[in-house]
XYZ file of N, CA, C and O in Angstrom:
628
model
N 98.254 131.347 97.921
C 98.351 129.895 98.141
C 96.922 129.321 98.129
O 96.065 129.768 98.890
N 96.622 128.366 97.280
C 95.291 127.780 97.247
C 94.983 126.996 98.524
O 95.911 126.531 99.245
N 93.723 126.813 98.779
C 93.322 125.999 99.997
C 93.739 124.536 99.728
O 93.937 124.099 98.625
N 93.882 123.795 100.856
C 94.274 122.397 100.714
C 93.357 121.564 99.883
O 93.716 120.676 99.092
N 92.028 121.857 99.961
C 91.067 121.075 99.185
C 91.199 121.424 97.696
O 91.034 120.511 96.857
N 91.473 122.667 97.395
C 91.678 123.073 95.996
C 92.921 122.450 95.423
O 92.917 121.888 94.324
N 94.012 122.431 96.220
C 95.248 121.794 95.798
C 95.049 120.303 95.594
O 95.506 119.720 94.618
N 94.330 119.650 96.530
C 94.087 118.207 96.400
C 93.294 117.900 95.153
O 93.604 116.975 94.390
N 92.309 118.721 94.850
C 91.506 118.528 93.633
C 92.306 118.677 92.386
O 92.171 117.923 91.409
N 93.207 119.713 92.406
C 94.068 119.913 91.235
C 95.012 118.708 91.014
O 95.196 118.243 89.895
N 95.576 118.212 92.111
C 96.505 117.074 92.018
C 95.744 115.813 91.559
O 96.236 115.053 90.721
N 94.574 115.627 92.067
C 93.783 114.450 91.637
C 93.336 114.583 90.151
O 93.259 113.597 89.462
N 93.111 115.819 89.672
C 92.793 116.015 88.264
C 94.007 115.683 87.426
O 93.876 114.966 86.394
N 95.154 116.064 87.894
C 96.412 115.702 87.142
C 96.639 114.215 87.185
O 97.016 113.605 86.176
N 96.344 113.589 88.298
C 96.460 112.123 88.418
C 95.533 111.451 87.406
O 95.955 110.480 86.747
N 94.335 111.929 87.318
C 93.390 111.318 86.343
C 93.904 111.504 84.903
O 93.796 110.592 84.098
N 94.459 112.658 84.592
C 94.983 112.966 83.261
C 96.150 112.026 82.977
O 96.303 111.452 81.841
N 97.077 111.836 83.948
C 98.224 110.949 83.773
C 97.779 109.503 83.582
O 98.308 108.742 82.735
N 96.783 109.087 84.374
C 96.217 107.755 84.201
C 95.614 107.579 82.784
O 95.793 106.534 82.108
N 94.905 108.578 82.305
C 94.356 108.499 80.956
C 95.444 108.407 79.910
O 95.301 107.589 78.937
N 96.498 109.204 80.045
C 97.630 109.097 79.158
C 98.203 107.698 79.182
O 98.523 107.104 78.091
N 98.404 107.106 80.365
C 98.926 105.803 80.487
C 98.057 104.755 79.854
O 98.585 103.852 79.149
N 96.757 104.848 79.971
C 95.878 103.883 79.352
C 95.849 104.017 77.814
O 95.818 102.997 77.154
N 95.870 105.199 77.343
C 95.894 105.453 75.886
C 97.165 104.810 75.266
O 97.082 104.096 74.271
N 98.309 105.076 75.902
C 99.529 104.555 75.385
C 99.567 103.014 75.551
O 100.087 102.298 74.644
N 98.980 102.477 76.581
C 98.898 101.013 76.756
C 98.075 100.406 75.643
O 98.428 99.342 75.098
N 96.993 101.052 75.325
C 96.172 100.579 74.157
C 96.912 100.609 72.876
O 96.857 99.707 72.058
N 97.710 101.701 72.673
C 98.514 101.803 71.460
C 99.588 100.688 71.412
O 99.806 100.091 70.333
N 100.156 100.402 72.554
C 101.177 99.348 72.625
C 100.525 97.958 72.302
O 101.123 97.173 71.583
N 99.343 97.772 72.824
C 98.651 96.520 72.522
C 98.333 96.423 71.059
O 98.496 95.383 70.431
N 97.944 97.542 70.459
C 97.719 97.594 68.984
C 99.004 97.233 68.230
O 98.987 96.532 67.233
N 100.141 97.828 68.661
C 101.406 97.541 68.009
C 101.711 96.042 68.115
O 102.163 95.428 67.091
N 101.550 95.478 69.276
C 101.836 94.066 69.436
C 100.925 93.147 68.572
O 101.350 92.084 68.117
N 99.723 93.641 68.353
C 98.781 92.840 67.481
C 99.277 92.868 66.027
O 98.821 92.044 65.236
N 100.178 93.792 65.692
C 100.596 93.886 64.248
C 101.920 93.160 64.050
O 102.480 93.194 62.916
N 102.449 92.484 65.091
C 103.798 91.913 64.977
C 103.900 90.938 63.794
O 104.864 90.963 63.054
N 102.918 90.132 63.566
C 102.955 89.120 62.468
C 102.154 89.526 61.261
O 101.906 88.710 60.404
N 101.702 90.756 61.181
C 100.905 91.205 60.071
C 101.809 91.739 58.937
O 102.973 92.129 59.129
N 101.305 91.684 57.740
C 101.979 92.301 56.594
C 101.643 93.803 56.596
O 100.610 94.253 56.142
N 102.549 94.609 57.192
C 102.287 96.002 57.433
C 102.205 96.805 56.143
O 101.495 97.801 56.053
N 103.006 96.397 55.134
C 102.911 97.074 53.804
C 101.531 96.982 53.231
O 100.955 97.995 52.788
N 100.978 95.775 53.273
C 99.662 95.523 52.716
C 98.593 96.294 53.569
O 97.633 96.861 53.011
N 98.807 96.239 54.857
C 97.897 96.967 55.787
C 97.911 98.458 55.496
O 96.876 99.099 55.404
N 99.081 99.044 55.295
C 99.177 100.470 54.978
C 98.546 100.771 53.658
O 97.879 101.815 53.517
N 98.732 99.894 52.689
C 98.128 100.124 51.357
C 96.604 100.107 51.456
O 95.942 100.903 50.817
N 96.090 99.155 52.224
C 94.592 99.119 52.399
C 94.120 100.379 53.099
O 93.054 100.925 52.742
N 94.859 100.871 54.124
C 94.483 102.083 54.809
C 94.500 103.293 53.882
O 93.584 104.111 53.895
N 95.495 103.361 53.014
C 95.600 104.451 52.027
C 94.388 104.378 51.058
O 93.711 105.356 50.811
N 94.070 103.157 50.572
C 92.907 103.015 49.639
C 91.582 103.361 50.394
O 90.699 103.990 49.804
N 91.460 102.862 51.637
C 90.285 103.095 52.422
C 90.092 104.639 52.645
O 88.978 105.141 52.706
N 91.166 105.369 52.787
C 91.126 106.794 53.012
C 90.907 107.595 51.674
O 90.925 108.814 51.676
N 90.791 106.844 50.571
C 90.571 107.454 49.271
C 91.742 108.395 48.849
O 91.579 109.360 48.260
N 92.920 107.932 49.256
C 94.144 108.622 48.856
C 94.758 107.873 47.636
O 94.588 106.688 47.446
N 95.582 108.569 46.893
C 96.253 107.971 45.767
C 97.502 107.306 46.251
O 98.453 107.949 46.709
N 97.611 105.909 46.215
C 98.774 105.236 46.731
C 100.045 105.609 46.028
O 101.128 105.433 46.513
N 99.967 106.152 44.807
C 101.143 106.504 44.036
C 101.656 107.870 44.363
O 102.734 108.235 43.978
N 100.856 108.703 45.071
C 101.300 110.046 45.389
C 102.397 109.997 46.498
O 102.559 108.987 47.155
N 103.018 111.113 46.695
C 104.225 111.171 47.548
C 104.028 110.669 48.964
O 104.699 109.726 49.435
N 103.157 111.317 49.736
C 103.004 111.028 51.148
C 102.392 109.659 51.433
O 102.917 108.927 52.323
N 101.360 109.244 50.708
C 100.863 107.871 50.967
C 101.991 106.832 50.626
O 102.045 105.805 51.316
N 102.730 107.097 49.610
C 103.827 106.200 49.264
C 104.877 106.104 50.382
O 105.409 105.042 50.652
N 105.189 107.203 51.055
C 106.119 107.207 52.168
C 105.588 106.325 53.287
O 106.298 105.487 53.866
N 104.277 106.427 53.615
C 103.664 105.595 54.619
C 103.751 104.119 54.235
O 104.134 103.298 55.046
N 103.433 103.814 53.016
C 103.444 102.384 52.563
C 104.867 101.840 52.619
O 105.148 100.725 53.128
N 105.864 102.632 52.187
C 107.280 102.190 52.199
C 107.753 102.008 53.640
O 108.407 101.023 53.955
N 107.427 102.957 54.482
C 107.840 102.872 55.907
C 107.224 101.654 56.597
O 107.953 100.911 57.322
N 105.996 101.420 56.326
C 105.344 100.246 56.945
C 105.905 98.911 56.335
O 106.093 97.949 57.109
N 106.280 98.908 55.118
C 106.810 97.688 54.500
C 108.200 97.375 55.106
O 108.566 96.196 55.151
N 108.946 98.370 55.521
C 110.268 98.152 56.014
C 110.367 98.082 57.565
O 111.447 97.997 58.092
N 109.246 98.150 58.164
C 109.257 98.072 59.627
C 109.399 96.581 60.052
O 108.552 95.766 59.717
N 110.468 96.311 60.715
C 110.768 94.915 61.038
C 110.132 94.583 62.385
O 109.896 95.412 63.250
N 109.878 93.288 62.554
C 109.173 92.797 63.794
C 109.990 93.145 65.025
O 109.367 93.628 66.005
N 111.291 92.992 65.085
C 111.993 93.341 66.326
C 111.841 94.821 66.679
O 111.647 95.207 67.826
N 111.887 95.704 65.663
C 111.709 97.152 65.932
C 110.282 97.423 66.444
O 110.099 98.234 67.331
N 109.291 96.738 65.884
C 107.920 96.875 66.326
C 107.774 96.464 67.782
O 107.095 97.089 68.579
N 108.399 95.338 68.144
C 108.378 94.843 69.525
C 109.013 95.856 70.446
O 108.473 96.097 71.554
N 110.150 96.410 70.054
C 110.845 97.372 70.932
C 109.982 98.628 71.088
O 109.913 99.242 72.170
N 109.300 99.048 70.006
C 108.388 100.212 70.132
C 107.291 99.919 71.113
O 106.958 100.754 71.926
N 106.711 98.731 71.002
C 105.609 98.342 71.917
C 106.139 98.285 73.356
O 105.493 98.718 74.288
N 107.322 97.693 73.538
C 107.863 97.584 74.932
C 108.189 98.978 75.539
O 107.910 99.209 76.685
N 108.670 99.847 74.667
C 108.869 101.241 75.142
C 107.569 101.941 75.503
O 107.508 102.693 76.511
N 106.540 101.669 74.725
C 105.235 102.266 75.008
C 104.662 101.700 76.308
O 104.058 102.404 77.122
N 104.866 100.385 76.533
C 104.412 99.790 77.767
C 105.145 100.372 78.964
O 104.511 100.660 80.022
N 106.463 100.543 78.842
C 107.275 101.138 79.959
C 106.746 102.554 80.224
O 106.580 102.915 81.441
N 106.549 103.344 79.211
C 106.018 104.699 79.387
C 104.649 104.681 80.059
O 104.358 105.443 80.966
N 103.823 103.729 79.601
C 102.472 103.624 80.146
C 102.518 103.266 81.636
O 101.817 103.856 82.466
N 103.373 102.296 81.997
C 103.505 101.955 83.372
C 104.021 103.109 84.250
O 103.511 103.321 85.381
N 104.947 103.904 83.731
C 105.420 105.069 84.447
C 104.259 106.048 84.691
O 104.137 106.524 85.821
N 103.476 106.318 83.670
C 102.324 107.263 83.829
C 101.346 106.700 84.821
O 100.789 107.456 85.644
N 101.063 105.435 84.777
C 100.030 104.802 85.697
C 100.570 104.806 87.151
O 99.818 105.106 88.086
N 101.836 104.501 87.310
C 102.447 104.562 88.680
C 102.446 106.007 89.223
O 102.086 106.231 90.384
N 102.748 106.959 88.317
C 102.726 108.353 88.731
C 101.326 108.758 89.132
O 101.149 109.478 90.169
N 100.347 108.351 88.359
C 98.967 108.703 88.653
C 98.564 108.117 90.013
O 97.939 108.781 90.839
N 98.928 106.875 90.267
C 98.597 106.232 91.553
C 99.239 107.014 92.700
O 98.637 107.321 93.698
N 100.520 107.411 92.528
C 101.217 108.132 93.548
C 100.628 109.518 93.801
O 100.538 109.966 94.957
N 100.199 110.207 92.718
C 99.567 111.523 92.892
C 98.235 111.401 93.609
O 97.934 112.146 94.488
N 97.489 110.371 93.228
C 96.203 110.157 93.896
C 96.380 109.844 95.400
O 95.583 110.288 96.223
N 97.427 109.145 95.692
C 97.696 108.769 97.090
C 98.539 109.847 97.821
O 98.974 109.624 98.925
N 98.760 110.990 97.120
C 99.487 112.122 97.709
C 100.895 111.789 98.151
O 101.359 112.210 99.234
N 101.619 111.097 97.306
C 103.021 110.731 97.601
C 103.963 111.837 97.065
O 103.793 112.280 95.948
N 104.935 112.157 97.855
C 105.870 113.241 97.481
C 106.692 112.793 96.234
O 106.948 113.609 95.367
N 107.090 111.519 96.154
C 107.883 111.064 95.037
C 107.077 111.254 93.735
O 107.673 111.548 92.679
N 105.753 111.145 93.741
C 104.988 111.269 92.561
C 104.902 112.755 92.200
O 104.842 113.119 90.969
N 104.833 113.643 93.196
C 104.819 115.055 92.889
C 106.176 115.498 92.276
O 106.158 116.286 91.335
N 107.287 114.916 92.756
C 108.555 115.204 92.159
C 108.618 114.657 90.743
O 109.112 115.338 89.834
N 108.100 113.481 90.502
C 108.102 112.863 89.192
C 107.246 113.700 88.245
O 107.684 113.926 87.094
N 106.091 114.124 88.642
C 105.240 114.927 87.783
C 105.846 116.306 87.481
O 105.841 116.761 86.358
N 106.447 116.953 88.497
C 107.099 118.228 88.285
C 108.292 118.093 87.345
O 108.380 118.865 86.398
N 109.120 117.100 87.577
C 110.285 116.890 86.729
C 109.935 116.462 85.320
O 110.428 116.962 84.334
N 108.968 115.533 85.215
C 108.574 115.057 83.951
C 107.898 116.164 83.127
O 108.129 116.210 81.880
N 107.189 117.029 83.745
C 106.517 118.131 83.009
C 107.554 119.197 82.626
O 107.518 119.732 81.509
N 108.500 119.468 83.522
C 109.504 120.519 83.307
C 110.400 120.164 82.128
O 110.916 121.040 81.409
N 110.640 118.860 81.925
C 111.521 118.410 80.855
C 110.958 118.888 79.498
O 111.728 119.275 78.587
N 109.640 118.903 79.339
C 109.024 119.205 78.061
C 108.851 120.713 77.801
O 108.654 121.105 76.685
N 108.880 121.521 78.860
C 108.613 122.963 78.704
C 109.544 123.637 77.694
O 109.091 124.356 76.796
N 110.877 123.428 77.775
C 111.760 124.128 76.793
C 111.470 123.688 75.331
O 111.556 124.474 74.445
N 111.168 122.381 75.166
C 110.876 121.905 73.826
C 109.592 122.514 73.303
O 109.507 122.972 72.169
N 108.569 122.554 74.184
C 107.280 123.169 73.795
C 107.460 124.668 73.518
O 106.858 125.232 72.580
N 108.263 125.340 74.345
C 108.512 126.776 74.148
C 109.197 126.990 72.799
O 108.785 127.922 72.073
N 110.180 126.206 72.503
C 110.904 126.370 71.184
C 109.900 126.129 70.055
O 109.915 126.900 69.041
N 109.017 125.172 70.192
C 108.035 124.863 69.143
C 107.095 126.044 68.998
O 106.739 126.457 67.858
N 106.621 126.611 70.099
C 105.653 127.738 70.035
C 106.334 128.953 69.458
O 105.706 129.738 68.653
N 107.624 129.168 69.796
C 108.325 130.335 69.211
C 108.590 130.148 67.741
O 108.573 131.106 66.988
N 108.850 128.924 67.329
C 109.105 128.621 65.925
C 107.860 128.668 65.123
O 107.841 129.258 64.034
N 106.795 128.050 65.639
C 105.558 128.024 64.824
C 104.363 128.045 65.847
O 103.868 127.015 66.302
N 103.923 129.239 66.194
C 102.840 129.331 67.220
C 101.521 128.839 66.674
O 101.091 129.246 65.650
N 100.916 127.928 67.441
C 99.554 127.446 67.127
C 98.789 127.406 68.453
O 99.365 127.404 69.534
N 97.478 127.421 68.297
C 96.644 127.370 69.501
C 96.865 126.077 70.303
O 96.927 126.060 71.499
N 97.017 124.946 69.498
C 97.285 123.668 70.164
C 98.614 123.670 70.922
O 98.725 123.228 72.064
N 99.621 124.177 70.266
C 100.937 124.256 70.926
C 100.907 125.141 72.170
O 101.478 124.750 73.223
N 100.248 126.281 72.056
C 100.126 127.156 73.206
C 99.372 126.477 74.349
O 99.672 126.580 75.544
N 98.276 125.778 73.980
C 97.438 125.081 74.994
C 98.202 124.009 75.664
O 98.136 123.863 76.929
N 98.964 123.189 74.900
C 99.757 122.089 75.524
C 100.807 122.659 76.456
O 100.994 122.174 77.566
N 101.519 123.702 76.010
C 102.520 124.362 76.838
C 101.911 124.935 78.115
O 102.436 124.755 79.213
N 100.788 125.620 77.967
C 100.140 126.223 79.155
C 99.725 125.102 80.136
O 99.888 125.289 81.365
N 99.179 124.062 79.628
C 98.763 122.954 80.514
C 99.912 122.349 81.229
O 99.926 122.044 82.443
N 101.017 122.169 80.511
C 102.242 121.592 81.116
C 102.832 122.521 82.144
O 103.265 122.072 83.217
N 102.897 123.802 81.863
C 103.364 124.792 82.859
C 102.423 124.793 84.075
O 102.887 124.882 85.245
N 101.163 124.686 83.856
C 100.214 124.591 85.002
C 100.470 123.338 85.874
O 100.467 123.466 87.115
N 100.729 122.210 85.220
C 101.035 120.996 85.988
C 102.255 121.165 86.842
O 102.345 120.812 87.991
N 103.341 121.694 86.180
C 104.564 121.902 86.891
C 104.346 122.893 88.078
O 104.809 122.684 89.200
N 103.586 123.926 87.843
C 103.310 124.948 88.900
C 102.587 124.316 90.071
O 102.915 124.529 91.222
N 101.530 123.533 89.761
C 100.777 122.854 90.826
C 101.651 121.909 91.600
O 101.602 121.865 92.857
N 102.508 121.140 90.921
C 103.399 120.206 91.643
C 104.408 120.918 92.462
O 104.648 120.514 93.651
N 104.985 122.026 91.991
C 105.955 122.796 92.751
C 105.289 123.383 93.995
O 105.823 123.368 95.104
N 104.089 123.904 93.839
C 103.331 124.455 94.972
C 103.034 123.342 95.992
O 103.139 123.608 97.232
N 102.662 122.173 95.525
C 102.387 121.097 96.448
C 103.665 120.689 97.235
O 103.589 120.412 98.422
N 104.767 120.652 96.491
C 106.031 120.266 97.161
C 106.467 121.303 98.218
O 106.924 120.984 99.260
N 106.250 122.566 97.841
C 106.594 123.671 98.812
C 105.662 123.595 100.022
O 106.094 123.804 101.171
N 104.362 123.337 99.820
C 103.454 123.196 100.933
C 103.809 122.044 101.810
O 103.731 122.086 103.076
N 104.226 120.899 101.180
C 104.633 119.736 101.956
C 105.882 120.043 102.799
O 105.928 119.695 103.997
N 106.852 120.774 102.231
C 108.049 121.168 102.954
C 107.709 122.082 104.088
O 108.224 121.940 105.182
N 106.814 123.049 103.891
C 106.393 123.996 104.929
C 105.693 123.235 106.084
O 105.941 123.543 107.238
N 104.899 122.279 105.709
C 104.164 121.468 106.725
C 105.139 120.672 107.569
O 104.978 120.475 108.764
N 106.175 120.137 106.933
C 107.164 119.349 107.655
C 108.027 120.204 108.570
O 108.542 119.721 109.543
N 108.227 121.434 108.172
C 109.101 122.356 108.966
C 108.386 122.763 110.227
O 109.051 123.168 111.223
N 107.044 122.691 110.294
C 106.316 123.111 111.483
C 106.446 122.142 112.600
O 106.710 121.071 112.718
């Protein structure tokens, strides 16, 4: 069992990581909302040309077609979903930093949901990135479970 200061440091590190994820997704949502009234097909075509890709080739054409058919309501729903996810991550980060049990449960459960998916991906196509993400997620779940067990043991005394 790690010392209380080591456990606190690990939880605060996880809190910082969750806050960073929340902020990145919030920025992405803001970017999506800024595109609501833009001509996404033309924007995708400019991006393809700027990247020096052939707009007539298969994959760039898929991007251009998908962007052209993305409707404003769908874009707004994507942005709202991203904002909701971002708020969840930021609230979780605040709770972890403030050492709240509900946040530890949220982090443990939220991380555990992804482990089977990540495991299936690593078994299907092992990559260093996939292994790293899975290992980090398992570490987060482990730290949270240990924190919850320590909390329960302290309450039993």
